Short mmCIF file of C-alpha atoms and ligand atoms in Angstrom, two decimals:
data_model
loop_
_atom_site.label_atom_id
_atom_site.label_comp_id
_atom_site.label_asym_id
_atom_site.label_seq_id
_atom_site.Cartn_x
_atom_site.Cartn_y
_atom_site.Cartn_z
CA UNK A 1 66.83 5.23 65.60
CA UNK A 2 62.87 5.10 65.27
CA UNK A 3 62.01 8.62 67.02
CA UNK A 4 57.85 8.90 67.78
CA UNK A 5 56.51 12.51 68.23
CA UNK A 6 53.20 11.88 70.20
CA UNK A 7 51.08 14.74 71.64
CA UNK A 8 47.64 16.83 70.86
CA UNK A 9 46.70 18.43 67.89
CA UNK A 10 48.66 21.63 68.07
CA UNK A 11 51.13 20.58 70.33
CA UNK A 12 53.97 21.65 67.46
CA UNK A 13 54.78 17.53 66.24
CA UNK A 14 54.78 18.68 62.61
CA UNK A 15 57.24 22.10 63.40
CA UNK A 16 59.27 20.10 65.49
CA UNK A 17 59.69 17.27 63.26
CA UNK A 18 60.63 19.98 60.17
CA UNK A 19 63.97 20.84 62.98
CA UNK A 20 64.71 17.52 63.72
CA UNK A 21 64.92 16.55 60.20
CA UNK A 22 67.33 19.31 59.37
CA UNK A 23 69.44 18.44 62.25
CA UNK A 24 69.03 14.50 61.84
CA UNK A 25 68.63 14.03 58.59
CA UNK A 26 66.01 11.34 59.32
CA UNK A 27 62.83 10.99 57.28
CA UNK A 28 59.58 12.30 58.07
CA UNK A 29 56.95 10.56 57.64
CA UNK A 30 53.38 11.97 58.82
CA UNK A 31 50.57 10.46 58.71
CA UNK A 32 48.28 13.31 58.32
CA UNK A 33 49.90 14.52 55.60
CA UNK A 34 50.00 11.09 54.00
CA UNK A 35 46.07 11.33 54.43
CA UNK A 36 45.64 14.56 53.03
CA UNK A 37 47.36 13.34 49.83
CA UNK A 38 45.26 10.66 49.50
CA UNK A 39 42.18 12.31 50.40
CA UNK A 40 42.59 15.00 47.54
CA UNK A 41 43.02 12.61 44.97
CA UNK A 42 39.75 11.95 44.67
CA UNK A 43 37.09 9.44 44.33
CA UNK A 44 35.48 7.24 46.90
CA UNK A 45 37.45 6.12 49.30
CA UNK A 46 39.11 9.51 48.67
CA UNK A 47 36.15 10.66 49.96
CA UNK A 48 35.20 8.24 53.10
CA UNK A 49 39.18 9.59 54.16
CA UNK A 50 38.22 13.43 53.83
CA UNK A 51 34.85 12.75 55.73
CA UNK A 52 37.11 11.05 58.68
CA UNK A 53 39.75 13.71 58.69
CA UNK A 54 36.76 16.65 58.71
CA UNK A 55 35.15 14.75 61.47
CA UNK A 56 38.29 14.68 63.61
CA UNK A 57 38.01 11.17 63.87
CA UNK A 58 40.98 8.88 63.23
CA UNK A 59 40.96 6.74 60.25
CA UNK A 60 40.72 3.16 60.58
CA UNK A 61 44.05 1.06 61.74
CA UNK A 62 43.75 -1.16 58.99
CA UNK A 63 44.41 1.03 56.02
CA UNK A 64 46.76 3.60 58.26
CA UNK A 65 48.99 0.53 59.12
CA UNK A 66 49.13 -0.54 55.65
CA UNK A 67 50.48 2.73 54.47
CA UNK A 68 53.01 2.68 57.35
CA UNK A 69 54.04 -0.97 56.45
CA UNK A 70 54.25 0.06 52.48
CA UNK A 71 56.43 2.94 53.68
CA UNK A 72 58.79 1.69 56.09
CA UNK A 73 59.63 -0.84 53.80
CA UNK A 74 61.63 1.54 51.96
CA UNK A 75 65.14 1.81 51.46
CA UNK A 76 64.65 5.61 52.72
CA UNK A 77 63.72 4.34 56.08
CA UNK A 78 66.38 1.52 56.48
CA UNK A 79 68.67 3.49 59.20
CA UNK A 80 65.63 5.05 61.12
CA UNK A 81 63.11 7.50 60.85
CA UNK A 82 60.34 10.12 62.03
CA UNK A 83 56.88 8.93 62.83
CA UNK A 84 54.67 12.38 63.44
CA UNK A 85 51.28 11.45 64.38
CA UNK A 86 51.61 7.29 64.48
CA UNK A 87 50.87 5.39 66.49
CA UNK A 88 47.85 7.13 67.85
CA UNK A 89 46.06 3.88 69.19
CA UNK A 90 46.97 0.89 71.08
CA UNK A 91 46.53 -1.24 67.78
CA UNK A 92 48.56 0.87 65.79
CA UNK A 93 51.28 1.03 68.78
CA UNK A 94 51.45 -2.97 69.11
CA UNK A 95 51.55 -2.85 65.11
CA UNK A 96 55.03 -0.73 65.39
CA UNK A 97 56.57 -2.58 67.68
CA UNK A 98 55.98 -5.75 65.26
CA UNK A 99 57.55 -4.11 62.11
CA UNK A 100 60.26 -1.69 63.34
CA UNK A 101 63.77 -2.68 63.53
CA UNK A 102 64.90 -0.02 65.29
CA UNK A 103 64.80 1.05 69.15
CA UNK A 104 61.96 3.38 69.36
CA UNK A 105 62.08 6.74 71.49
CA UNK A 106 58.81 8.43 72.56
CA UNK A 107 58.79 12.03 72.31
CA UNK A 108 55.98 13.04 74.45
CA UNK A 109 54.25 16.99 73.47
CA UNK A 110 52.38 17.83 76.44
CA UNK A 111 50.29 20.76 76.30
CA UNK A 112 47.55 22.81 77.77
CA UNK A 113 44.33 22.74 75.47
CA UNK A 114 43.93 26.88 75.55
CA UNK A 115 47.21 26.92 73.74
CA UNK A 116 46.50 24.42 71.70
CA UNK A 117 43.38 25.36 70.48
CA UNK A 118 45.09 28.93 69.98
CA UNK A 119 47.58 27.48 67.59
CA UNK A 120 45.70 25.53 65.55
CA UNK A 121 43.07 28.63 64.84
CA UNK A 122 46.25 30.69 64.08
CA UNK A 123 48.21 28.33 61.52
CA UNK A 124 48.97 28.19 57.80
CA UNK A 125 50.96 27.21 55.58
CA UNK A 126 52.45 27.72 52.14
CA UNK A 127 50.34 26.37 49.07
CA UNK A 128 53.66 25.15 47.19
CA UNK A 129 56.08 24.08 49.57
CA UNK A 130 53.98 23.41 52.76
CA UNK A 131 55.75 25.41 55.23
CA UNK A 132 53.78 25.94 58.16
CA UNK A 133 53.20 29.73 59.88
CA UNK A 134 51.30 31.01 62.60
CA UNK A 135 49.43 34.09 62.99
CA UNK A 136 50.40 34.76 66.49
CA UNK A 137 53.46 33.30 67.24
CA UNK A 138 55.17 32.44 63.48
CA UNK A 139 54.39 34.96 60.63
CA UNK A 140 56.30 35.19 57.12
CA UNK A 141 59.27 37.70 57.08
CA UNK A 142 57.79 39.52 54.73
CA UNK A 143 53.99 39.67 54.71
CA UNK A 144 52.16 37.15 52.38
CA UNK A 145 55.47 35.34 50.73
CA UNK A 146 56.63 32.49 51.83
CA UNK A 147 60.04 32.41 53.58
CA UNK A 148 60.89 28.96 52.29
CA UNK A 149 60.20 29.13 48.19
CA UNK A 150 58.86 32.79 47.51
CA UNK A 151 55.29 31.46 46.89
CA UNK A 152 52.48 33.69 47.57
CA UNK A 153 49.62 31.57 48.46
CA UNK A 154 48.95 30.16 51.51
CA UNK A 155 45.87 27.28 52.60
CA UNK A 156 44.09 26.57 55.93
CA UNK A 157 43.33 23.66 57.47
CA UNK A 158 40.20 22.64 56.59
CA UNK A 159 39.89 20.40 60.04
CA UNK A 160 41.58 23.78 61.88
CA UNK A 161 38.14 24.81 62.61
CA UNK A 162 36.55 25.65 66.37
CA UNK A 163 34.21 22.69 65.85
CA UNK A 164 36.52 19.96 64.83
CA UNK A 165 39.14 21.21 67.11
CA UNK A 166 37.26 19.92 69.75
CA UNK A 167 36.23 16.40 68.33
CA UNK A 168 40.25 16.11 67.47
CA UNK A 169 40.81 16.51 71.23
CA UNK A 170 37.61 14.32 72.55
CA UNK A 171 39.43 11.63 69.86
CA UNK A 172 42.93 12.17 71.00
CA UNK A 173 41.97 11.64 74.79
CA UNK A 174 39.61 8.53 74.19
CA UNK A 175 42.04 6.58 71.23
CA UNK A 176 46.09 8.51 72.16
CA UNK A 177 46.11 8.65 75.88
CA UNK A 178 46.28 5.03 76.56
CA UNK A 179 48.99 4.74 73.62
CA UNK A 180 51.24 7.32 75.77
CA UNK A 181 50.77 4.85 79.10
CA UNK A 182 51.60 1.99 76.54
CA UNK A 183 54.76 3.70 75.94
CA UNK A 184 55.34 4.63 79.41
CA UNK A 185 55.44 1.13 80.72
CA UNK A 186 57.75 -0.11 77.49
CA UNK A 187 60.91 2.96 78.36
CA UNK A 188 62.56 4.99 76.38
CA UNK A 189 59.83 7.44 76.80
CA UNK A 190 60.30 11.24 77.50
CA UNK A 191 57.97 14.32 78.30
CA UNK A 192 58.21 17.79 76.29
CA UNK A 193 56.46 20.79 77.65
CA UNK A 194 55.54 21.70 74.74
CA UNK A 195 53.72 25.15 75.85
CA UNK A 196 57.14 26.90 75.75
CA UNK A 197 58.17 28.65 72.38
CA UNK A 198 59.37 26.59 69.24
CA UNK A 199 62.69 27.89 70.25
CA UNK A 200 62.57 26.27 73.80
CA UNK A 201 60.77 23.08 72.29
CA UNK A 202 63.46 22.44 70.05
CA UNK A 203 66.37 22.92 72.84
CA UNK A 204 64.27 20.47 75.41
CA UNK A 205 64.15 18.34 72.63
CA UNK A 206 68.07 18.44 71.89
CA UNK A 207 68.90 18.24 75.42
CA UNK A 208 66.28 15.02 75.43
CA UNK A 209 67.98 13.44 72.57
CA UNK A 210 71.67 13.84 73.77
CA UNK A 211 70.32 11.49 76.89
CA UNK A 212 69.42 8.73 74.58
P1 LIG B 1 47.50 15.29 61.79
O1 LIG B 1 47.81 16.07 60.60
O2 LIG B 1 48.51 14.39 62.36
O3 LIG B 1 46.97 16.32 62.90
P2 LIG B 1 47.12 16.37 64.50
O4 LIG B 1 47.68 15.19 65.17
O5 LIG B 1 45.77 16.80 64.93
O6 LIG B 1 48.23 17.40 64.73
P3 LIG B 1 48.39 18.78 64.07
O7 LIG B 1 48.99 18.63 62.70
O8 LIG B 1 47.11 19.56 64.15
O9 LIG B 1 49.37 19.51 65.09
P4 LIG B 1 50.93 19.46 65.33
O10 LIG B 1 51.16 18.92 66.68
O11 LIG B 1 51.66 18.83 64.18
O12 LIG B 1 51.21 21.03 65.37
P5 LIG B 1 52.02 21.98 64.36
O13 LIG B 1 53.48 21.74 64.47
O14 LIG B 1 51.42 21.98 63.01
O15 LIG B 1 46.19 14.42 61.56
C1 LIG B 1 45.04 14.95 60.92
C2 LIG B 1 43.96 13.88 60.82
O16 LIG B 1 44.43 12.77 60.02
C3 LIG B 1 43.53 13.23 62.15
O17 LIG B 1 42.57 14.01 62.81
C4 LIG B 1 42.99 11.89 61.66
O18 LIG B 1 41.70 12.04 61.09
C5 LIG B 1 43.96 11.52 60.55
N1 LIG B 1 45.13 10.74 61.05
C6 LIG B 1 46.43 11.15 61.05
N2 LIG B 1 47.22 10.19 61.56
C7 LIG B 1 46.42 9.16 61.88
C8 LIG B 1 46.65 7.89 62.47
N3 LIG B 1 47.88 7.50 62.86
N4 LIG B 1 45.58 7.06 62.66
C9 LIG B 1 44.34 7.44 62.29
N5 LIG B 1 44.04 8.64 61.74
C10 LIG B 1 45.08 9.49 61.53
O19 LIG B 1 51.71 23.40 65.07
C11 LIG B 1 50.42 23.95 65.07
C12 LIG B 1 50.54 25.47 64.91
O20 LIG B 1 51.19 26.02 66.06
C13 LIG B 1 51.37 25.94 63.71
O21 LIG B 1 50.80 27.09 63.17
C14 LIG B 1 52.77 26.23 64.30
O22 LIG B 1 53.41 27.29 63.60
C15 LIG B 1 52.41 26.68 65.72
N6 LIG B 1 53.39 26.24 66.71
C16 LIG B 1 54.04 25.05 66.79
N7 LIG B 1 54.82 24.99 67.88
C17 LIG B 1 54.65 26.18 68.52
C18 LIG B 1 55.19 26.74 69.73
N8 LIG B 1 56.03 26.03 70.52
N9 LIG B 1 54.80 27.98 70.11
C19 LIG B 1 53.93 28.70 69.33
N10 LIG B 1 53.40 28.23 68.17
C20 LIG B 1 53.75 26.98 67.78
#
């Protein structure tokens, strides 16, 4: 099964996807992260990427949908998979349904933007292993180690900021929002309200998936 987590910055794709995987055993593939990887590497189009990302605009389809093709083509993702963040345009969307073999089942985060702006201004994560905590709502058990690995470092964001919060959202309603009615009008698509607690996420999302 192809499952696609779709929904605002903030909406809780990422920490929902890091459940489903446990429970699934599916991989995860994001795209942000993929982007962030690239983007620290270095160099110039290293550098156009980090721009983009900083911006809160999306990266061009072309090279996103290459990386997607490159990694879908791997063994890894022959019985199914994750997509967190992708497709978030109508080219990427048509794109998908090209390549993939695989039903595909739309996970829809909806979400009111005071929460998600909230969230985003709140999270971090571990500098090793990447977990990801929130200030408010999803602290370390003990303060400043990381529940995961024991690491002792964490990183922010550096497009969690007030200003690009907003741009993300401007660029998520102008490029996403069409994507979602896309998906609407193809089935096998299903809404999330995603302002509950992670806890309540993840059992709407379990109850969601038994359906399918
Ligand atoms: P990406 O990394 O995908 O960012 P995003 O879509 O903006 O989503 P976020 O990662 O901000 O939020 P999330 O929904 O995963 O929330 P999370 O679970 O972390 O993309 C970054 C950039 O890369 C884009 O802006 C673009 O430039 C580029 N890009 C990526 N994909 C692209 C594509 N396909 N095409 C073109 N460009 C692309 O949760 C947020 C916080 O809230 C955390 O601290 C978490 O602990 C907390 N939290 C989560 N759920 C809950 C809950 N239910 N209650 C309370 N707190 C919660």
């Amino acid at each position: 099964m192809i499952i696609v987590l779709i929904g605002p910055p903030g909406s809780g794709k990422g920490t929902q996807a890091g459940i489903l995987v446990e429970k699934l055993g599916l991989p995860h593939l994001s795209t942000g992260d993929m982007l962030r990887k690239i983007s620290a590497q270095g160099g110039a189009e290293a550098e156009k990427l980090a721009r983009c990302i900083s911006e809160g605009k999306l990266v061009p389809s072309g090279l996103i949908n290459d990386i997607v093709r490159k990694v879908l083509s791997s063994n890894e993702c022959s019985s199914g998979y994750l997509l967190d963040g992708y497709p978030r345009s109508i080219v990427q969307a048509k794109f998908l349904a090209k390549i993939a073999q695989q039903d595909i089942k739309v996970l829809y985060f909806k979400a009111d933007e005071q929460v998600i702006i909230k969230r985003i201004l709140g999270r971090f994560s571990c500098k090793n292993c990447e977990k990801i905590y929130n200030e408010h709502y999803d602290k370390p058990k003990i303060e400043g180690v990381c529940d995961q690995c024991g690491h002792k470092e964490f990183v922010y964001r550096k497009d969690d900021n007030k200003e690009t919060i907003i741009k993300r959202i401007k660029e998520y309603k102008k490029s996403t929002y069409p994507v979602i009615k896309y998906y609407k009008d193809h089935g096998g698509f299903f809404g999330i309200d995603a302002n509950q607690s992670k806890e309540e996420v993840a059992l709407e999302v379990d109850r969601v998936l038994k359906r399918v």
